[in-house]
mmCIF file of C-alpha atoms in Angstrom:
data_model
loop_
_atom_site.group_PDB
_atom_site.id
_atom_site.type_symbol
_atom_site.label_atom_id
_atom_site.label_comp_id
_atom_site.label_asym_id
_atom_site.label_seq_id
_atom_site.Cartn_x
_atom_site.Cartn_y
_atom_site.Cartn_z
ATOM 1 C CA UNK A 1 112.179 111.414 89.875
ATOM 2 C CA UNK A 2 110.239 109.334 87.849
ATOM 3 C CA UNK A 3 107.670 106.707 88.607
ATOM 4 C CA UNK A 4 106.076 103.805 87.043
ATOM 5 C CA UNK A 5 102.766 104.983 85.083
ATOM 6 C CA UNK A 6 101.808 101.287 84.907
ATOM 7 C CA UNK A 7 102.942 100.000 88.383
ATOM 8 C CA UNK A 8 99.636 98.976 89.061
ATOM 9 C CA UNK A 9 98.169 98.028 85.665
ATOM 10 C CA UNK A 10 97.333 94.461 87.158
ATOM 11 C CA UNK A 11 95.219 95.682 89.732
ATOM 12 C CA UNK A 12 93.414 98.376 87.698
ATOM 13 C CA UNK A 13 92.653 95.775 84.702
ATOM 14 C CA UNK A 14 90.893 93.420 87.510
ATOM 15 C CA UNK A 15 89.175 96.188 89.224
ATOM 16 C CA UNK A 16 87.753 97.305 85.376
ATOM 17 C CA UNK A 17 86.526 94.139 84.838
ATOM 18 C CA UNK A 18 84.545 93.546 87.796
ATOM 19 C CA UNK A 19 82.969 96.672 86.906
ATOM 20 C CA UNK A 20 82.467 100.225 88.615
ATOM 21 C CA UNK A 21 80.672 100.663 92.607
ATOM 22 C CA UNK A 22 79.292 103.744 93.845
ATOM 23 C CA UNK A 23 82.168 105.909 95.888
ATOM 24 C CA UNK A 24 81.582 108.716 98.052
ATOM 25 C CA UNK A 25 84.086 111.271 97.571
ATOM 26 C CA UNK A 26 84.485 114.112 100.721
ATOM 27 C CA UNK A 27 85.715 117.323 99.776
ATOM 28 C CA UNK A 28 87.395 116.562 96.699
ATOM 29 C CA UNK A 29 88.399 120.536 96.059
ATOM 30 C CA UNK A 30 91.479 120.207 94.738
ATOM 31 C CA UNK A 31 92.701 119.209 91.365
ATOM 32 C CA UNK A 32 94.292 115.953 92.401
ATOM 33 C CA UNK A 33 91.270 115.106 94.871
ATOM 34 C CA UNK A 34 88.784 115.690 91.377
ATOM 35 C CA UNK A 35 90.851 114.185 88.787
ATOM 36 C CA UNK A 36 91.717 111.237 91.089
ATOM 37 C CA UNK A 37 87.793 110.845 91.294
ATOM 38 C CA UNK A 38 87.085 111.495 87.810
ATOM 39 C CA UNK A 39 89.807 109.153 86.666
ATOM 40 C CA UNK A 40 88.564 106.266 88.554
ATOM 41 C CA UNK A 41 84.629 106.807 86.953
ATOM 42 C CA UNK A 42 86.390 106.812 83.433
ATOM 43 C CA UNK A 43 87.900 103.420 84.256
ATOM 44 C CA UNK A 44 85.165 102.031 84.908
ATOM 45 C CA UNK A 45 86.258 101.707 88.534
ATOM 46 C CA UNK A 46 83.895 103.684 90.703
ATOM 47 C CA UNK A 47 80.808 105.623 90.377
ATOM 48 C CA UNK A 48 81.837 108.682 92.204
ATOM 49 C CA UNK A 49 79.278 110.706 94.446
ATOM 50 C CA UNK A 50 81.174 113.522 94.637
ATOM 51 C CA UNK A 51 80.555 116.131 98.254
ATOM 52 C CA UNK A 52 81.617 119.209 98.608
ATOM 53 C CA UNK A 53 80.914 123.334 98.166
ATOM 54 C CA UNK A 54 79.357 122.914 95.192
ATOM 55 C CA UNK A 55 80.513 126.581 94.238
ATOM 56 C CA UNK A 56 84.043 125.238 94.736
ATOM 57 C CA UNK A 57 83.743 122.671 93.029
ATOM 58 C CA UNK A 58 82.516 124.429 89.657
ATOM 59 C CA UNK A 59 85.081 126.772 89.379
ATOM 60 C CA UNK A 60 87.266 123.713 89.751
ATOM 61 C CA UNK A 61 85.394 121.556 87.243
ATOM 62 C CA UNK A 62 85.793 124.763 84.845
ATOM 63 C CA UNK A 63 89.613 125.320 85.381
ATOM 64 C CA UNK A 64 89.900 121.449 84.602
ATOM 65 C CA UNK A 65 87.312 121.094 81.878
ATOM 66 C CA UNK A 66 85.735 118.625 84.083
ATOM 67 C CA UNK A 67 82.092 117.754 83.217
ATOM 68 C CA UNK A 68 80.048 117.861 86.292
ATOM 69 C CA UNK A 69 77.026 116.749 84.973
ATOM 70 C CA UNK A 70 78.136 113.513 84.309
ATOM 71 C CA UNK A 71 78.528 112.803 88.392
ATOM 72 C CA UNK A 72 76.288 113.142 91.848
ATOM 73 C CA UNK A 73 76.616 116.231 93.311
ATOM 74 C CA UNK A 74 76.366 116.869 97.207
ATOM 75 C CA UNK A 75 76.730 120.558 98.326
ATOM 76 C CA UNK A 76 78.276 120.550 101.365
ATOM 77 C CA UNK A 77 78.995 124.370 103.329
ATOM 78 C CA UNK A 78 82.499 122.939 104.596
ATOM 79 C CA UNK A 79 85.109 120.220 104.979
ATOM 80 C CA UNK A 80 83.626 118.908 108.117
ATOM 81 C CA UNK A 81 80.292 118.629 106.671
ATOM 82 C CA UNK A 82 81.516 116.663 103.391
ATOM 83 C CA UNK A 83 83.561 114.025 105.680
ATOM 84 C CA UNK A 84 80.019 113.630 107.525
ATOM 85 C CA UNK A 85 77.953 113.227 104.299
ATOM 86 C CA UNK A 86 80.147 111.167 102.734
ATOM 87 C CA UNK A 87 80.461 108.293 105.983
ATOM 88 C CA UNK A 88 76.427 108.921 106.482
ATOM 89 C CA UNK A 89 76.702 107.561 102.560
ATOM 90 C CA UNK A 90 78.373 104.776 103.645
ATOM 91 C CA UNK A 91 76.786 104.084 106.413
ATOM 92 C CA UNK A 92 73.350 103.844 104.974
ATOM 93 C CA UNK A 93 74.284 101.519 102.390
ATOM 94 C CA UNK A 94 74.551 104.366 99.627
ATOM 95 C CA UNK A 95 78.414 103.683 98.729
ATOM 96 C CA UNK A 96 80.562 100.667 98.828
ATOM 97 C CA UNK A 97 83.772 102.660 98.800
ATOM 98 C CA UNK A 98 85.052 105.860 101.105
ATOM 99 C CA UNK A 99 87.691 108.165 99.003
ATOM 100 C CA UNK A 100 89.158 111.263 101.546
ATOM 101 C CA UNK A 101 89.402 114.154 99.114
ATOM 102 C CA UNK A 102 91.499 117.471 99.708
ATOM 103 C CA UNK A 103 90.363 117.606 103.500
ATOM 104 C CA UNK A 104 93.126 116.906 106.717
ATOM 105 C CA UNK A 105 93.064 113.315 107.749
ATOM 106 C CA UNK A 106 92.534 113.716 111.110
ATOM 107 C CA UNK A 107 88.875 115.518 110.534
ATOM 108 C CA UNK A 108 88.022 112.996 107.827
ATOM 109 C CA UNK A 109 88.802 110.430 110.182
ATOM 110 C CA UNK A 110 87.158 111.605 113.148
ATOM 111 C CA UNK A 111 83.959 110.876 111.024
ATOM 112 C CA UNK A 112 84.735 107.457 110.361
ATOM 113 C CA UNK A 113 85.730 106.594 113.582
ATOM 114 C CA UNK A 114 82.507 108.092 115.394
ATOM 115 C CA UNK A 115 81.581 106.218 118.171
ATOM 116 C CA UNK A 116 77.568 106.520 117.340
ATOM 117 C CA UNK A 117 77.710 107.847 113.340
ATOM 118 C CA UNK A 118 80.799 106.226 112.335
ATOM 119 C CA UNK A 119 81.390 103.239 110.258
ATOM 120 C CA UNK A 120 83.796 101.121 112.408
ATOM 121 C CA UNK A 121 83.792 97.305 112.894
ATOM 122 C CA UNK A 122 85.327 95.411 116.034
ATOM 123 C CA UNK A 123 88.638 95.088 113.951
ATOM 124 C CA UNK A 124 90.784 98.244 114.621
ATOM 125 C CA UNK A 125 90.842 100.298 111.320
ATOM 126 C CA UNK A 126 94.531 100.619 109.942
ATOM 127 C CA UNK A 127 96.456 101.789 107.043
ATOM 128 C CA UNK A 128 98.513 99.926 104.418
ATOM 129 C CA UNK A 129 100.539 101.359 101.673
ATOM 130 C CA UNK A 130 100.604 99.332 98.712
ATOM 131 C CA UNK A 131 104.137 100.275 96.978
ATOM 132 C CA UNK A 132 105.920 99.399 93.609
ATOM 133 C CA UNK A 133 109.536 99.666 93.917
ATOM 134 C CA UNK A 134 111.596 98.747 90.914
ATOM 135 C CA UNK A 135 114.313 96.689 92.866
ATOM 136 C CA UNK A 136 111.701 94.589 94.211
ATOM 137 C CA UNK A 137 110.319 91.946 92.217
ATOM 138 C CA UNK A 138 106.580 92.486 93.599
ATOM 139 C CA UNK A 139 104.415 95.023 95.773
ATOM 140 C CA UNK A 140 105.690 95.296 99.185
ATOM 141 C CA UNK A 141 102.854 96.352 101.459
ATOM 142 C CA UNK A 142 103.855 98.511 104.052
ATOM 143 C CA UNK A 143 101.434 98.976 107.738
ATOM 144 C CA UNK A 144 100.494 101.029 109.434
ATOM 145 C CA UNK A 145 102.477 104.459 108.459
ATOM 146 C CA UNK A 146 98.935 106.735 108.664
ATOM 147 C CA UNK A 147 96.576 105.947 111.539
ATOM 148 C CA UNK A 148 98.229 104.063 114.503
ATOM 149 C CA UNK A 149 100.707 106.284 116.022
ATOM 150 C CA UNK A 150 102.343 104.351 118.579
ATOM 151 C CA UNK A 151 100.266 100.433 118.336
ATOM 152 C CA UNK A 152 99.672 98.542 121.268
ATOM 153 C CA UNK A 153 100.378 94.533 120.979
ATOM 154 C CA UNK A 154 96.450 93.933 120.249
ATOM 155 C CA UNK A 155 96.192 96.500 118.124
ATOM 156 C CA UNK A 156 99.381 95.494 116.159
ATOM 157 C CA UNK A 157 97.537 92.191 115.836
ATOM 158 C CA UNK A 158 94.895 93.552 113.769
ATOM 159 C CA UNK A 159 97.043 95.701 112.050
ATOM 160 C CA UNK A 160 98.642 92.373 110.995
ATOM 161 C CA UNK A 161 95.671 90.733 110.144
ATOM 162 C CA UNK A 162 94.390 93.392 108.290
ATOM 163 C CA UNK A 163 97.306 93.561 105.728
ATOM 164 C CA UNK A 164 96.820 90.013 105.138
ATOM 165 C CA UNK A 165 93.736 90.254 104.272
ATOM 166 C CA UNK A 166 94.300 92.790 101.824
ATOM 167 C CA UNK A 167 96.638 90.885 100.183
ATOM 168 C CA UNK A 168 94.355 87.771 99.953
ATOM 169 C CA UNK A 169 91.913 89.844 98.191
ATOM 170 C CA UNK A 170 94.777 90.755 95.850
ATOM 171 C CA UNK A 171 95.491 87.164 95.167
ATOM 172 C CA UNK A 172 98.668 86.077 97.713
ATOM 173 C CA UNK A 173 97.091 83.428 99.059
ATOM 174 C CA UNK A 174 99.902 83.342 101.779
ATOM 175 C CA UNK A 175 101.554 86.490 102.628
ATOM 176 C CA UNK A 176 104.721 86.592 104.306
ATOM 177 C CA UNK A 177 105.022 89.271 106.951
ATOM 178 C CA UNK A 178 108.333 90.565 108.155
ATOM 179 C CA UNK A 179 107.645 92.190 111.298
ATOM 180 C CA UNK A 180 110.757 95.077 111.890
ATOM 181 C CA UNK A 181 112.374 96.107 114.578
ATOM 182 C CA UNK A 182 115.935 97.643 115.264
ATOM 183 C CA UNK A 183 117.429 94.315 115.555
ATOM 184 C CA UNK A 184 116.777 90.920 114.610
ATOM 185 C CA UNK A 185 116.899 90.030 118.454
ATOM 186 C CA UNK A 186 114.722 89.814 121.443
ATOM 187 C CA UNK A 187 115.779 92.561 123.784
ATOM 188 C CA UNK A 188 113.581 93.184 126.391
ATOM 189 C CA UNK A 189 114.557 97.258 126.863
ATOM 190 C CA UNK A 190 113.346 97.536 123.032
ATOM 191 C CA UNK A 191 109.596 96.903 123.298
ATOM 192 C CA UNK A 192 108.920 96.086 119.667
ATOM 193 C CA UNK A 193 111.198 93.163 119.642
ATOM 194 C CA UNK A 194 108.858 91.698 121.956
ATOM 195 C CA UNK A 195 105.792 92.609 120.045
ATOM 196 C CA UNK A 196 107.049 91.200 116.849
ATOM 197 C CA UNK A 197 107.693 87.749 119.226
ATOM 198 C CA UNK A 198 104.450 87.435 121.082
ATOM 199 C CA UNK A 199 102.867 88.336 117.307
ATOM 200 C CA UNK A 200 104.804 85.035 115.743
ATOM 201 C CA UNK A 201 103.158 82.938 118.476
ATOM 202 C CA UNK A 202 99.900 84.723 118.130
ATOM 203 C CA UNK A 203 100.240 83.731 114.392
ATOM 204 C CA UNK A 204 101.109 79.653 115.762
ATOM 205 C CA UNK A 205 98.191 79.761 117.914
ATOM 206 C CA UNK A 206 96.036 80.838 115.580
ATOM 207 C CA UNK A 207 95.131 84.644 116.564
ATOM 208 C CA UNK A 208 96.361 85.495 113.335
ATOM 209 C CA UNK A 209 95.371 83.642 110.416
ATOM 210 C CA UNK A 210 96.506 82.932 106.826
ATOM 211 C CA UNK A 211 100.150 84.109 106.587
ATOM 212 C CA UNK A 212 104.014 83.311 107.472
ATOM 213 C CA UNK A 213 105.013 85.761 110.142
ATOM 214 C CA UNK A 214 108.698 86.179 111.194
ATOM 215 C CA UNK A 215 110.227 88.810 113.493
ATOM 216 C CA UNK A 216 111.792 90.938 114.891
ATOM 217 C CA UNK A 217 113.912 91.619 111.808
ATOM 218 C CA UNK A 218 115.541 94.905 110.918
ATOM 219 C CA UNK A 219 115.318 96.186 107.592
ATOM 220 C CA UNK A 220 118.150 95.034 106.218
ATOM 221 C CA UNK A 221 117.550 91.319 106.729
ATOM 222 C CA UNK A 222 113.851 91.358 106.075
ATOM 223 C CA UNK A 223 114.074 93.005 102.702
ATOM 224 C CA UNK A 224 117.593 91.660 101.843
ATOM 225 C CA UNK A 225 118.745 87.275 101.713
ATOM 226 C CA UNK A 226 122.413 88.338 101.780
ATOM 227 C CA UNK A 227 122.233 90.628 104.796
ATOM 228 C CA UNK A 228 119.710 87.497 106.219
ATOM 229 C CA UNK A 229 122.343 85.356 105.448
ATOM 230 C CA UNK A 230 125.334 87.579 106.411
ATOM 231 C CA UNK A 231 123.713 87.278 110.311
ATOM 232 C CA UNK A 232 122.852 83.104 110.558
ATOM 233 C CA UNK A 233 118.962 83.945 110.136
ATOM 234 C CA UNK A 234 117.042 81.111 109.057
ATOM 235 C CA UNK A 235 114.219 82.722 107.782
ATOM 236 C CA UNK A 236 110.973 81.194 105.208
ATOM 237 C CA UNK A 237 110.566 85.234 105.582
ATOM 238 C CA UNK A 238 113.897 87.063 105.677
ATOM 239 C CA UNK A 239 114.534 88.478 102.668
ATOM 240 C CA UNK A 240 111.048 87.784 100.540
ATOM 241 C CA UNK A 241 108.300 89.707 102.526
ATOM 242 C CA UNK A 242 104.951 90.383 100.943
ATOM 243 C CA UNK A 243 104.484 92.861 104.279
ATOM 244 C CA UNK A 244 106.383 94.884 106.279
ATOM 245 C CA UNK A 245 105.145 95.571 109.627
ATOM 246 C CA UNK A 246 106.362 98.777 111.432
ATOM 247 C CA UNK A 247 106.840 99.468 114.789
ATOM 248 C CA UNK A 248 104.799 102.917 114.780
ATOM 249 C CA UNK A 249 103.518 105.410 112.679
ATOM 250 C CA UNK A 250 106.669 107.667 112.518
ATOM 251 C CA UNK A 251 108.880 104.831 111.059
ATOM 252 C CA UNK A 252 106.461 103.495 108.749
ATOM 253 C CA UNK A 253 105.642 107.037 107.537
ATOM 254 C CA UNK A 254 109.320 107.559 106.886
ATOM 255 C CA UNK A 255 110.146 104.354 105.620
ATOM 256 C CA UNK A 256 107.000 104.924 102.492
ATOM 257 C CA UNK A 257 107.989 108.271 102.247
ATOM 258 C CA UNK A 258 111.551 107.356 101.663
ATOM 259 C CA UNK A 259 110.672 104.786 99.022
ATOM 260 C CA UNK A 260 108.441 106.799 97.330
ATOM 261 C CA UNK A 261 110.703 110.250 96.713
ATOM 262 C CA UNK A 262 114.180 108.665 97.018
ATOM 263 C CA UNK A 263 113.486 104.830 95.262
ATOM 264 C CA UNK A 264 110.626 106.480 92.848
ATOM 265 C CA UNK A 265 108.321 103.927 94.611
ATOM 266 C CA UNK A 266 104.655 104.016 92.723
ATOM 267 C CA UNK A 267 102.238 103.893 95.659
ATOM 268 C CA UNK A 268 98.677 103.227 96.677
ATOM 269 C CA UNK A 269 97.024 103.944 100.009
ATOM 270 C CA UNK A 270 94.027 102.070 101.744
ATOM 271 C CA UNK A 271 92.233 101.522 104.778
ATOM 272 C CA UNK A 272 91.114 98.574 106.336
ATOM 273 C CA UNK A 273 89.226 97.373 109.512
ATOM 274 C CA UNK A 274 86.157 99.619 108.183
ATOM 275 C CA UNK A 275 82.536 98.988 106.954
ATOM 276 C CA UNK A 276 84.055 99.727 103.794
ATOM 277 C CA UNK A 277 87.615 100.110 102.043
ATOM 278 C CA UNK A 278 88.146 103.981 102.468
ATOM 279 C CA UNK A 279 90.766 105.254 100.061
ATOM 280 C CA UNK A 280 92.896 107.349 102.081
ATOM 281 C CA UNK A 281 96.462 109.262 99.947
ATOM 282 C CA UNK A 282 98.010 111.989 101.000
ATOM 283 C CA UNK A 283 96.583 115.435 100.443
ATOM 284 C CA UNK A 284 99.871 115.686 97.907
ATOM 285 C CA UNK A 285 99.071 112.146 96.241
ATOM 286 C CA UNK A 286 98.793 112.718 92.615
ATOM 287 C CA UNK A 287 95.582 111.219 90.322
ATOM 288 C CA UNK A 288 97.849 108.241 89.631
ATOM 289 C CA UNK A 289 98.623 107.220 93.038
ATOM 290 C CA UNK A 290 94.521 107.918 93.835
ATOM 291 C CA UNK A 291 93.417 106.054 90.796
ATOM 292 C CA UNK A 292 95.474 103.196 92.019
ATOM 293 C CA UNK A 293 94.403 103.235 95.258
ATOM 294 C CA UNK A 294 90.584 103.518 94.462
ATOM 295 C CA UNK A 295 91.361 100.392 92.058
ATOM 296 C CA UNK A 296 91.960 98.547 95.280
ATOM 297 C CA UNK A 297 89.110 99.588 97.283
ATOM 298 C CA UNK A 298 87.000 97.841 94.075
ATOM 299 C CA UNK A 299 88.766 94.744 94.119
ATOM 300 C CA UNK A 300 88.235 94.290 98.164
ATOM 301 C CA UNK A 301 84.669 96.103 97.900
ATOM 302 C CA UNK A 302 83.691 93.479 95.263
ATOM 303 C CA UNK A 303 85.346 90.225 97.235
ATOM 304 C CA UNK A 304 83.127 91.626 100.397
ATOM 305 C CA UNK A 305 80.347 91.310 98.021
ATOM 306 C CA UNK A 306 80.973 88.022 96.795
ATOM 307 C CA UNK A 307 81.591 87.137 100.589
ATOM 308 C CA UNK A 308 78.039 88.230 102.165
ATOM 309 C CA UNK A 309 76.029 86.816 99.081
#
């Protein structure tokens, strides 16, 4: 299996030219977690303020000639106390980008998510995978395959929104969103055929803004013209999506996962509906795939900059 090195050259030369923000890093104590963080300072992406054991992470630095010297240090006794430090970082205005390092996501996110210490907004915080595929002729963003397990229509709604408004910051200026189902019908016994319906009208009415929404559609016809065509769908979306919706968690997880080890998908990871863009890969995401992803979080973190000034 190989991937695409420079999938997301694009995205990294715009993040380098805007210029490196400070990034806290929890727990990054394993060689992908470091490198990813080390690779994004010497792109000029991020300054990393890295938290950890700092024991742990000098016998790491050592095995990977790493130069620790060169970065912010944070000793941290555990995993729990890293994910802490790094969102109290955040939180106090100390770093403009989250990274989750070799910790599970479910502690990291705990910390984000805390009611009192957290750094949550009134949007609900979701999860897009930003994917390279080399049938497709452009990124296909995929949401939400990592936080949401089983999305409510409200909460779908701001999963929506927040996908578009990652791609806005990434220059489509009007994202189409194929919203998948099973079927391309409305079938009341399959409850995200409904969703995906009561989301188009949102969209019409103006609950969600700046994007072409179609749906239900199953895979085939949202990815695919002939198979749109094949089934009489009349579509501005069928068959040209900028985002794919998922139901839940499990078939978005599945669906990325598939891309990425059976179509050598390149992939990046982010998370939106936070203070910040938090940069959240899988604990087996190599320092590409984090490099990429912490490319992103600079582009958004800068256009929230640009937007509060």
């Amino acid at each position: 299996m190989t991937r695409d090195d420079k999938a997301f050259d694009d995205i990294l030369q715009q993040a380098t030219n805007q210029g490196p923000l400070p990034m806290a890093v929890a727990h990054p104590c394993s060689r992908e977690a470091l490198l990813g963080a080390v690779e994004a300072a010497e792109h000029g992406i991020a300054t990393p303020i890295l938290i950890g054991p700092r024991s742990r992470l000098n016998k790491l630095a050592e095995e990977l000639d790493v130069d620790l010297s060169r970065y912010e240090v944070i000793d941290t006794p555990h995993s729990h106390a890293s994910a802490e430090q790094a969102v109290k970082l955040v939180r106090d205005g100390y770093a403009d980008i989250l990274m989750k390092g070799s910790l599970h996501t479910d502690e990291f996110m705990t910390e984000v998510l805390a009611r009192d210490t957290g750094i949550r907004t009134d949007r609900r915080i979701s999860h897009v995978f930003i994917m390279k595929v080399e049938s497709y002729p452009r990124y296909l963003f995929i949401t939400d395959a990592a936080i949401s397990i089983e999305p409510d229509l409200m909460t779908k709604r701001d999963i929506c929104q927040n996908a578009i408004d990652l791609t806005h910051a990434l220059g489509i200026a009007c994202p189409k969103v194929a919203i998948l189902a099973a079927v391309e019908t409305i079938n009341p016994a399959m409850r995200a055929t409904l969703d995906a319906a009561a989301l188009c009208k949102m969209a019409d009415r103006g609950q969600i803004k700046g994007a072409l929404l179609d749906g239900p559609l199953a895979f085939d016809n949202a990815i695919s013209h002939e198979a749109a065509d094949t089934k009489g769908i009349v579509s501005q979306v069928a068959g040209d999506p900028d985002i794919l919706l998922v139901p839940d968690l499990e078939s978005g997880n599945m669906l990325a996962k598939q891309l990425t080890y059976l179509a050598a998908a390149s992939s990046a990871g982010i998370v939106m509906g936070a203070r910040v863009p938090i940069v959240l890969t899988s604990r087996a995401e190599d320092a590409t795939g984090r490099l990429a992803s912490a490319a992103v979080a600079n582009v958004l973190a800068h256009r929230r900059r640009g937007a509060s000034q």
